[in-house]
Short mmCIF file of N, CA and C in Angstrom, two decimals:
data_model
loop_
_atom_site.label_atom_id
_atom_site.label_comp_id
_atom_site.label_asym_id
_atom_site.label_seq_id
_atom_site.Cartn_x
_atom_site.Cartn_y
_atom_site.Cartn_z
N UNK X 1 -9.00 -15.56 -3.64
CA UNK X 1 -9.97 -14.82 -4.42
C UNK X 1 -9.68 -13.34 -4.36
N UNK X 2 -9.13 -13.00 -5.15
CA UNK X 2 -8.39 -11.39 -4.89
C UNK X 2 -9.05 -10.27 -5.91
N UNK X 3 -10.11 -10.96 -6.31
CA UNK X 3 -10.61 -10.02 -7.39
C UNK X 3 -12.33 -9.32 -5.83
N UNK X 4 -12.25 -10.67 -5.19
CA UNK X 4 -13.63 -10.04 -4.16
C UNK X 4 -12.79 -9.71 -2.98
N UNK X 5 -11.75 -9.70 -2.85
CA UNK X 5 -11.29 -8.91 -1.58
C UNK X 5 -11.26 -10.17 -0.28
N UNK X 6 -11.54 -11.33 -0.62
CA UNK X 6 -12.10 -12.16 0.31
C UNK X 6 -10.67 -12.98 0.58
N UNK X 7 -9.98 -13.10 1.88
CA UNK X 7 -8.94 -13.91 2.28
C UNK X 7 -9.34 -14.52 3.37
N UNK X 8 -8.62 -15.77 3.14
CA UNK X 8 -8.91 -16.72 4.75
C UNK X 8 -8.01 -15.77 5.98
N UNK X 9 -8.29 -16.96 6.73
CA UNK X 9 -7.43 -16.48 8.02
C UNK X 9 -6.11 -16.31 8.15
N UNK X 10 -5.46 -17.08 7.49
CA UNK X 10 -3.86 -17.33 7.50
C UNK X 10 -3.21 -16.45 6.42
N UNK X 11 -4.16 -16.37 5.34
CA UNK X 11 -3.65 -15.43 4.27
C UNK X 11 -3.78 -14.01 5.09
N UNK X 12 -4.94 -13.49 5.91
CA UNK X 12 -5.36 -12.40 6.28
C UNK X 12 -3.29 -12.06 7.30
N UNK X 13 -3.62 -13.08 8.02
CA UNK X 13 -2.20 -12.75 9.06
C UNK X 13 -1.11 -12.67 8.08
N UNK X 14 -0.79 -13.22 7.41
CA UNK X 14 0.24 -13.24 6.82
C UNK X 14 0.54 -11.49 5.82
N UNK X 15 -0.59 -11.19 5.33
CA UNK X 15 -0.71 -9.71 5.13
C UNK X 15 -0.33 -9.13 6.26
N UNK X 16 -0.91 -9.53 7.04
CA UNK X 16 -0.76 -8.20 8.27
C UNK X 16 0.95 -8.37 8.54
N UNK X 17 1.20 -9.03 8.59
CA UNK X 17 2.86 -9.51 8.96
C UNK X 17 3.93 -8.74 7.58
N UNK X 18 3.38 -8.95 6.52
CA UNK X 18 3.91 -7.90 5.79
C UNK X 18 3.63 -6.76 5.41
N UNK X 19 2.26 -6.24 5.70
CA UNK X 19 2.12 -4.85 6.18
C UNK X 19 2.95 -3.99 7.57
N UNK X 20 2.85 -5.35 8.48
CA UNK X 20 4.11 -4.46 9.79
C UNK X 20 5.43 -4.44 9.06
N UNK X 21 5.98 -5.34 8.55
CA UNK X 21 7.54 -4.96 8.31
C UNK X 21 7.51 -3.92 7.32
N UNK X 22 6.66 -3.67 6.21
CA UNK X 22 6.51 -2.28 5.55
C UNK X 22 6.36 -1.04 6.11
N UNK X 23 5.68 -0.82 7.06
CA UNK X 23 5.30 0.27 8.15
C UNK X 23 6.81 0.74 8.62
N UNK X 24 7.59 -0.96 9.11
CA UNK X 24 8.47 -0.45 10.33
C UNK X 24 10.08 0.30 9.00
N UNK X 25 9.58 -0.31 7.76
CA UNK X 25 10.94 0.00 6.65
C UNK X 25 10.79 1.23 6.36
N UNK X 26 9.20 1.59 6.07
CA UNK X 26 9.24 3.05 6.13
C UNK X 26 9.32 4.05 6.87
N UNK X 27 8.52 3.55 8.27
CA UNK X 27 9.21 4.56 9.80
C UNK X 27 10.78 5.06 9.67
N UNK X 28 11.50 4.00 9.66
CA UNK X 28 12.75 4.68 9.61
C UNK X 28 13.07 5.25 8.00
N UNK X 29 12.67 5.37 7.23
CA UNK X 29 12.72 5.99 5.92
C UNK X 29 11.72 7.38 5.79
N UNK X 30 11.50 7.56 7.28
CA UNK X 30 10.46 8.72 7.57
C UNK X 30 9.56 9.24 6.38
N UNK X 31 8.50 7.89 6.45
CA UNK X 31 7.17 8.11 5.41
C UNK X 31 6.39 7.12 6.72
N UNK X 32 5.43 7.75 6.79
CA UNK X 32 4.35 7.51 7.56
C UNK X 32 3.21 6.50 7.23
N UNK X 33 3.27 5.71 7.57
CA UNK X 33 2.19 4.77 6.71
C UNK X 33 0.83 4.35 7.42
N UNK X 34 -0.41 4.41 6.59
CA UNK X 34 -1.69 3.79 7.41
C UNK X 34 -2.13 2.62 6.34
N UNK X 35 -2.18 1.53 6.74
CA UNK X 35 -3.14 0.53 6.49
C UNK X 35 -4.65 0.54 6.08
N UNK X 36 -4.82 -0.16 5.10
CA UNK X 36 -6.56 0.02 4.43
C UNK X 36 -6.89 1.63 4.05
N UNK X 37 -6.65 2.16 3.35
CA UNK X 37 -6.86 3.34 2.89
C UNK X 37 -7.74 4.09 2.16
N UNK X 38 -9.17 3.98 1.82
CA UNK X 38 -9.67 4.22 0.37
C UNK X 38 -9.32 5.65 0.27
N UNK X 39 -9.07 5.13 -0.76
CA UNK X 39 -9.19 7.04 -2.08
C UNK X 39 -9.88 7.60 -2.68
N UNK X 40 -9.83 8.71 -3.12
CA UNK X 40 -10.34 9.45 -3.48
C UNK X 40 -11.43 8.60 -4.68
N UNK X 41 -10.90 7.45 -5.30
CA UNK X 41 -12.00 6.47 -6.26
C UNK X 41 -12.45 5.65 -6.11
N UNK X 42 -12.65 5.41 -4.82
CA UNK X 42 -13.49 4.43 -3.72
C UNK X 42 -12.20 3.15 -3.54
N UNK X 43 -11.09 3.30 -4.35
CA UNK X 43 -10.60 2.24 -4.10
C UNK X 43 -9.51 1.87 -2.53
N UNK X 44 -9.40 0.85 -2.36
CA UNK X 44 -9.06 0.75 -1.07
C UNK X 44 -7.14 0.20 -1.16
N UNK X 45 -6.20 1.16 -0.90
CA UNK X 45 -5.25 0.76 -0.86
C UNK X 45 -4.34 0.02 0.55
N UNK X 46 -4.18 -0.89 0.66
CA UNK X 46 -3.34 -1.40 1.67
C UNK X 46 -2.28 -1.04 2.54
N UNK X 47 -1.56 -0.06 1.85
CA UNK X 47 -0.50 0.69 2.30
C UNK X 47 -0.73 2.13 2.06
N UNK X 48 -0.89 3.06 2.43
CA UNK X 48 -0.43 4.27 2.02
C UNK X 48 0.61 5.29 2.79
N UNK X 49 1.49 5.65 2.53
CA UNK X 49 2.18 6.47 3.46
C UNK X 49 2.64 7.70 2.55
N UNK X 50 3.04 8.39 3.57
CA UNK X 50 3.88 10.18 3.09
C UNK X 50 4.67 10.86 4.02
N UNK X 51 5.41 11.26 2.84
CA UNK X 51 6.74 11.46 3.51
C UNK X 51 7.04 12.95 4.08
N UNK X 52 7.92 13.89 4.03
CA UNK X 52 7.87 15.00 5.19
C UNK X 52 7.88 15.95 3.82
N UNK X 53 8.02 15.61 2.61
CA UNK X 53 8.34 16.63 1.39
C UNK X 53 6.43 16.43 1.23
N UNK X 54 5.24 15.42 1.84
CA UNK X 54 4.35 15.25 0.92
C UNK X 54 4.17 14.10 -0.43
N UNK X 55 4.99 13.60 -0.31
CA UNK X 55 5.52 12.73 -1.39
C UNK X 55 4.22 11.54 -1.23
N UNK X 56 3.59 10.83 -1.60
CA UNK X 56 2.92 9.65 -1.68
C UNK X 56 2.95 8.03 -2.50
N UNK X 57 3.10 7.49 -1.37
CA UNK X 57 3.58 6.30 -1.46
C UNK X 57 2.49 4.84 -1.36
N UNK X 58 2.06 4.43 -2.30
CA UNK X 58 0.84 3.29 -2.15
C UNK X 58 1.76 2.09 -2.35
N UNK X 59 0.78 0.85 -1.51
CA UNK X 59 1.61 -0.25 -1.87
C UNK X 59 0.45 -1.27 -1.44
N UNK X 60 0.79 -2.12 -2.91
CA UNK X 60 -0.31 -3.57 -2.70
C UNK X 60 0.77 -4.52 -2.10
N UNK X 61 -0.19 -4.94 -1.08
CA UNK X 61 0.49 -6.12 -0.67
C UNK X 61 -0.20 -7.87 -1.32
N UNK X 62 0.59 -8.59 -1.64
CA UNK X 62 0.18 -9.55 -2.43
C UNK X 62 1.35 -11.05 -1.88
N UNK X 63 0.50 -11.91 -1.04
CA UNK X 63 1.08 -13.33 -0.85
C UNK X 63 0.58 -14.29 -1.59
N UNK X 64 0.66 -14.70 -2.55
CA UNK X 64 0.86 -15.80 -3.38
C UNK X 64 0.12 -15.15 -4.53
N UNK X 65 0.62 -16.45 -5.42
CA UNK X 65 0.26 -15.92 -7.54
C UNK X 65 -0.90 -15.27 -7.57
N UNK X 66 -1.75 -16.43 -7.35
CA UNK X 66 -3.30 -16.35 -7.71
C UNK X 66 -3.87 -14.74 -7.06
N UNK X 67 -3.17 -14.41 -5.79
CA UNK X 67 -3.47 -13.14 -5.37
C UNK X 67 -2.84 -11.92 -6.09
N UNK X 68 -1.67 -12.12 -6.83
CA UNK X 68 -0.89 -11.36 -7.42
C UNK X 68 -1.19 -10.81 -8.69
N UNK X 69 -1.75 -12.10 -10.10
CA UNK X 69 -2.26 -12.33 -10.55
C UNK X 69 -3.89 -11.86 -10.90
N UNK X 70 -4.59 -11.99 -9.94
CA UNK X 70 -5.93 -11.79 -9.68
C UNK X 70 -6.49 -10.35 -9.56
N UNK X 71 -5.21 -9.50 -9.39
CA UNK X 71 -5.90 -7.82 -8.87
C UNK X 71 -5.90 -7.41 -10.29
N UNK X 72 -6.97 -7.17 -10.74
CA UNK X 72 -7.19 -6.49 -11.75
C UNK X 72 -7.42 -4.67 -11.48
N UNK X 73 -7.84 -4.46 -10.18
CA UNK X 73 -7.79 -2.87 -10.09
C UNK X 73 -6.82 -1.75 -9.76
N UNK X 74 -5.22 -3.01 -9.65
CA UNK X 74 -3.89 -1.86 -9.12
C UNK X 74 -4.18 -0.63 -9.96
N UNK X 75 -3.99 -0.97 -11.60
CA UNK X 75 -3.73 0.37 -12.23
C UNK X 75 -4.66 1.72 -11.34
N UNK X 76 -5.33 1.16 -11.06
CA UNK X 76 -6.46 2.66 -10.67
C UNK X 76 -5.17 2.72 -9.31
N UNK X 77 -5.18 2.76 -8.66
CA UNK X 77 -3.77 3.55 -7.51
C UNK X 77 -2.86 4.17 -8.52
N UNK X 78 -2.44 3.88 -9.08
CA UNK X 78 -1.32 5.01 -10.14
C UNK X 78 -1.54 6.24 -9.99
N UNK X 79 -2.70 7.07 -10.08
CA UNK X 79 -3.20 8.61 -10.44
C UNK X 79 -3.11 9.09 -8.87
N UNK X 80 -2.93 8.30 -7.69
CA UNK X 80 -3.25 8.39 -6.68
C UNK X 80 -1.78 8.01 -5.68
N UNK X 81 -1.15 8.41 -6.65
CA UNK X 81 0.34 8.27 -5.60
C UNK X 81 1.79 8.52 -7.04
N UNK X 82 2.93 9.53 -5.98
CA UNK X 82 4.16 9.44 -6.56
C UNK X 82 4.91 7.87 -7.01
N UNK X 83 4.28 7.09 -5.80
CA UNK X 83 5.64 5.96 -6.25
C UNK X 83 4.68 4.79 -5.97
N UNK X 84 4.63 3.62 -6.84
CA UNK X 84 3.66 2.74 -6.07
C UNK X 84 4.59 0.85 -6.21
N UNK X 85 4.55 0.88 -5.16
CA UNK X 85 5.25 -0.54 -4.82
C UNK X 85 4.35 -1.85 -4.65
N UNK X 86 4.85 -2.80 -5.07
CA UNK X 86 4.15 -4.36 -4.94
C UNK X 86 4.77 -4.89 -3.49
N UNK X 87 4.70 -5.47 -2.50
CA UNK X 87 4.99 -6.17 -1.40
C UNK X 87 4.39 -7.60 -0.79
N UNK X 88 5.12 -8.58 -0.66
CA UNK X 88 5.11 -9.58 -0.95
C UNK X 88 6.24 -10.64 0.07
N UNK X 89 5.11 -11.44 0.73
CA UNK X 89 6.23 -12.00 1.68
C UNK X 89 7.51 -12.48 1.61
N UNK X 90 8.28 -13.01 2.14
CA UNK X 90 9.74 -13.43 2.00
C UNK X 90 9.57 -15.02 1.97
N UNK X 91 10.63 -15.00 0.78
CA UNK X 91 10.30 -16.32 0.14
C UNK X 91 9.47 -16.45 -1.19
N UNK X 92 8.19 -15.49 -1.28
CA UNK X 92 7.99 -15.31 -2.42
C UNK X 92 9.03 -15.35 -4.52
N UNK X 93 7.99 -15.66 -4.72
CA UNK X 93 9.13 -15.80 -6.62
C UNK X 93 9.19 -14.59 -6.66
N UNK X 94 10.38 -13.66 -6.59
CA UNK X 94 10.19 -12.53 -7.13
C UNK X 94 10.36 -12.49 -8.66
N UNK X 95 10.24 -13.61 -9.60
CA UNK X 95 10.23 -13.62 -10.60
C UNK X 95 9.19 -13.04 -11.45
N UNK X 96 8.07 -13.57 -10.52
CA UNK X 96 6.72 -13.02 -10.95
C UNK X 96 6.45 -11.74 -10.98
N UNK X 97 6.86 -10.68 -10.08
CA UNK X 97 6.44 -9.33 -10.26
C UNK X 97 7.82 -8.95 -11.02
N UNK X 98 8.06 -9.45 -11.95
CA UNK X 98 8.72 -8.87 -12.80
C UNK X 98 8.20 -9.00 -14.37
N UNK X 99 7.00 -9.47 -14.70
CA UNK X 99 6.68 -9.91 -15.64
C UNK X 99 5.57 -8.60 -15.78
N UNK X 100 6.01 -8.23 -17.14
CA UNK X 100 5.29 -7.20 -18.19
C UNK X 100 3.91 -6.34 -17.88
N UNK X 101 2.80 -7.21 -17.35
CA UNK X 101 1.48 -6.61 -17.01
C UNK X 101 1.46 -5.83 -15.59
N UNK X 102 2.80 -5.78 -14.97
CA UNK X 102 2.70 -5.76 -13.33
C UNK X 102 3.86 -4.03 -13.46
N UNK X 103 3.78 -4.14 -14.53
CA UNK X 103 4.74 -2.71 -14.61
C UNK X 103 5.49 -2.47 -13.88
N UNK X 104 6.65 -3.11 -14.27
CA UNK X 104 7.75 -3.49 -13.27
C UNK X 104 8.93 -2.15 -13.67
N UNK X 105 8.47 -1.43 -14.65
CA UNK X 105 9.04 0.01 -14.89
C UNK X 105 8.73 0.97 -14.15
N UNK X 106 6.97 1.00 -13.87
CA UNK X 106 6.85 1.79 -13.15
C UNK X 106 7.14 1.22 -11.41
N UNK X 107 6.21 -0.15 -10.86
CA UNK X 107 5.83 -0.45 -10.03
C UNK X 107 7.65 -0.83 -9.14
N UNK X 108 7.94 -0.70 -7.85
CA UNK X 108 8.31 -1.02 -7.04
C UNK X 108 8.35 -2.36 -6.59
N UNK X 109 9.28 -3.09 -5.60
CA UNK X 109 9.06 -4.13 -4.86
C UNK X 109 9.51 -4.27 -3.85
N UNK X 110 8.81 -4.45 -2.93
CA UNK X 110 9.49 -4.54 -1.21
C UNK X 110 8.90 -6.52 -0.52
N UNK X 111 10.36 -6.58 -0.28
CA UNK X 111 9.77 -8.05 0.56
C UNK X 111 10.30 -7.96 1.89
N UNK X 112 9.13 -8.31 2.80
CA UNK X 112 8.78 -8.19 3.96
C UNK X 112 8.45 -9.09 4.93
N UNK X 113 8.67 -9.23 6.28
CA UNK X 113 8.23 -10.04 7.24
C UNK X 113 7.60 -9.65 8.24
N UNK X 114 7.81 -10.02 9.47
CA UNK X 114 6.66 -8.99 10.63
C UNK X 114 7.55 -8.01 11.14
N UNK X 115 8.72 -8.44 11.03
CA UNK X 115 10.03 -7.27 11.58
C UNK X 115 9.98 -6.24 10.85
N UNK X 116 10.66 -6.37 9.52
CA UNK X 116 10.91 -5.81 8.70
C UNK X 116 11.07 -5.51 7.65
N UNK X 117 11.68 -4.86 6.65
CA UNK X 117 11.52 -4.93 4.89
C UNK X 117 12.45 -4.15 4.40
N UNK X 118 12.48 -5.11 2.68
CA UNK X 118 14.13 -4.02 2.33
C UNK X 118 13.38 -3.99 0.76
N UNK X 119 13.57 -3.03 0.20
CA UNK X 119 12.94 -2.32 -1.23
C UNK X 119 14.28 -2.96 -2.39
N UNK X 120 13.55 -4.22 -2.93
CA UNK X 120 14.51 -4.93 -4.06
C UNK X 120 14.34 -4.04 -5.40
N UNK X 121 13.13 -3.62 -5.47
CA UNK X 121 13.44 -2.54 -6.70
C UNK X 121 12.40 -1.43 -6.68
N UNK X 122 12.95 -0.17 -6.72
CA UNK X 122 12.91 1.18 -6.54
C UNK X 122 11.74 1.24 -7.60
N UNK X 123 10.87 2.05 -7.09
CA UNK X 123 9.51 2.39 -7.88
C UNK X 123 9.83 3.81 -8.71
N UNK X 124 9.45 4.02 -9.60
CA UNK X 124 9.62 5.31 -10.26
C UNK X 124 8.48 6.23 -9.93
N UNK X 125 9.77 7.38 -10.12
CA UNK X 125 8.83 8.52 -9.55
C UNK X 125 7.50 9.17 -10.85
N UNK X 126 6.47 9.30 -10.06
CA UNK X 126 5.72 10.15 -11.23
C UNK X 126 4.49 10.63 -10.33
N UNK X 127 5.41 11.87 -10.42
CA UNK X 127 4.61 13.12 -9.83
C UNK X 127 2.97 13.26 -9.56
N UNK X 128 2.67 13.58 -8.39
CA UNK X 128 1.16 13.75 -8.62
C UNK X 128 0.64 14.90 -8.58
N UNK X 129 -0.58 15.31 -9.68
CA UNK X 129 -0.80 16.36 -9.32
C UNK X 129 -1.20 17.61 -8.26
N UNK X 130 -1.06 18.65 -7.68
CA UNK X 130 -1.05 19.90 -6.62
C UNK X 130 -2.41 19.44 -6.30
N UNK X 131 -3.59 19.33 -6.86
CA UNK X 131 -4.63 18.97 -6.45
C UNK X 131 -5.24 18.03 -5.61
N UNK X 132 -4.15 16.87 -6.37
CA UNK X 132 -4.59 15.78 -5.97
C UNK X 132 -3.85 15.08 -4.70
N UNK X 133 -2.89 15.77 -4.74
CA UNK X 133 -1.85 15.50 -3.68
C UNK X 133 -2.47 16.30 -2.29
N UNK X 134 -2.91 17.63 -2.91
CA UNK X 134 -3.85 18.61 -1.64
C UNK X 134 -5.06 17.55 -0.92
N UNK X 135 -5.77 16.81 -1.84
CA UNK X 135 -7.03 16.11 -1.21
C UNK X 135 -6.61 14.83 -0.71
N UNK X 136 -5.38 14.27 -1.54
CA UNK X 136 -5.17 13.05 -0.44
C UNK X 136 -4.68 13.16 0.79
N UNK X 137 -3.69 14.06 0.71
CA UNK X 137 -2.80 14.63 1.72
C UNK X 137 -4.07 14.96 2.56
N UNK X 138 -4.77 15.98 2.36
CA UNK X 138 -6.14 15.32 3.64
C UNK X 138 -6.90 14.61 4.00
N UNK X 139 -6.77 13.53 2.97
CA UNK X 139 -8.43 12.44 3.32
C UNK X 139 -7.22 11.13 4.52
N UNK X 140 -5.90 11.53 4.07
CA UNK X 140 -4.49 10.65 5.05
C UNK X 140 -5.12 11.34 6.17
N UNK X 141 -4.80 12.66 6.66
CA UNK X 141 -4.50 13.23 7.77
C UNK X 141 -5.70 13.03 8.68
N UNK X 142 -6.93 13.58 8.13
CA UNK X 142 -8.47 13.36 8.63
C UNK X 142 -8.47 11.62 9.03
N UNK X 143 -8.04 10.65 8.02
CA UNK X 143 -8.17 8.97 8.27
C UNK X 143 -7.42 9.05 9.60
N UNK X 144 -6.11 9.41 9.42
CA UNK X 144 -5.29 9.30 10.95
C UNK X 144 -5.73 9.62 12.33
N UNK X 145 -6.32 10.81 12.28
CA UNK X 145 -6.84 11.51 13.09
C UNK X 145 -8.08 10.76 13.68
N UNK X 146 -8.81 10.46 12.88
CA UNK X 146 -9.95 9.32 13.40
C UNK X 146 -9.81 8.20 13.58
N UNK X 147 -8.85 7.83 13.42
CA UNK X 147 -8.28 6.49 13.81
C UNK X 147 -7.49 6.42 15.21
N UNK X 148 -6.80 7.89 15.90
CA UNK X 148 -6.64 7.97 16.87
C UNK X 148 -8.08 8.38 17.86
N UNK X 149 -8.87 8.94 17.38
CA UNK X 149 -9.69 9.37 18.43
C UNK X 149 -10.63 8.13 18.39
N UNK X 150 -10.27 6.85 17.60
CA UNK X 150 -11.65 5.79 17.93
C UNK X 150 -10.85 4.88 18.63
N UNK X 151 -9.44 4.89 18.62
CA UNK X 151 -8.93 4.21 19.81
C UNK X 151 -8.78 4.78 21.10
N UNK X 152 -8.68 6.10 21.24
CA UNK X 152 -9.04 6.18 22.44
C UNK X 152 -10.17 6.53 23.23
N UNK X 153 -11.53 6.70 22.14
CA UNK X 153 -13.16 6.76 22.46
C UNK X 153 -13.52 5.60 21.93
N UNK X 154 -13.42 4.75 21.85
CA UNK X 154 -14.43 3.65 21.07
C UNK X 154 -15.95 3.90 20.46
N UNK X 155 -16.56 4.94 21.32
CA UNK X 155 -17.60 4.73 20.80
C UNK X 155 -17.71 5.93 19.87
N UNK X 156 -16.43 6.73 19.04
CA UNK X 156 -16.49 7.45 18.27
C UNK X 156 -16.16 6.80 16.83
N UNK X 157 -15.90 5.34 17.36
CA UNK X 157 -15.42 4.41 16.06
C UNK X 157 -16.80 4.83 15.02
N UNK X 158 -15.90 4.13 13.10
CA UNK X 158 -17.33 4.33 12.29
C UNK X 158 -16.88 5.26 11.56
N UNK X 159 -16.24 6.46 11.55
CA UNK X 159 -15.74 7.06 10.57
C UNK X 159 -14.32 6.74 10.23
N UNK X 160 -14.08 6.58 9.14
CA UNK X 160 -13.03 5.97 8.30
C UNK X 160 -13.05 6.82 6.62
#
């Protein structure tokens, strides 16, 4: 059910398993990535990272059709990042994110495991604007920042 955000258990791990090998492809591609992200339009991106130029990088992660299929709100991440990638476990059809509605001109593809991940097709660049890059670039830094101080206070958890 990918239109309510709602995944079982196994689907939930299996994200998380290709959210780590995305993290660890971009660590060494020195772009920084945080998990669950909302933006600036309440929407909540899965991946977001940035790189040392500022550059911004979103990425849906999507394990099977019906989930792939089902997101009707990617387009809204577009205005909200330079490059935006689809990611998708290994083994997946990559046939499917190549088909017309998934903007496979603009959109990216990375397939991933819990190790690691390799970028099968390069996302195009399209610039974001000074503004907008200024407020995400802080609502990242502020998310990070509270995400370290609620792991090591717990009871400062709650802001996100």
């Amino acid at each position: 059910m990918a239109d309510s955000g709602i995944i079982g258990g196994d689907e939930r791990l299996q994200a998380a398993q290709v959210a780590r090998g995305v993290a660890r492809l971009f660590f060494r591609q020195e772009l920084i990535a945080l998990s669950e992200v909302t933006l600036g339009n309440g929407r909540r991106a899965d991946i977001m990272a940035i790189d040392a130029k500022g550059h911004v990088v979103i990425v849906e992660i999507k394990i099977s059709r019906a989930d792939l299929f089902g997101d009707r709100k990617w387009p809204d991440y577009l205005d909200y990042c330079d490059r935006f990638f689809w990611a998708v476990p290994a083994g997946f059809d990559l046939d499917l994110c190549a088909r017309a509605e998934l903007r496979p001109d603009v959109s990216g593809l990375i397939v991933a495991d819990p190790y690691d991940a390799a970028v099968v097709r390069e996302a195009a660049e399209q610039p974001l604007a000074a503004s907008r890059r200024r407020a995400e670039t802080l609502r990242f830094a502020r998310r990070a920042a509270a995400r370290l101080l609620a792991a090591e206070d717990p009871h400062l958890a709650g802001f996100d």
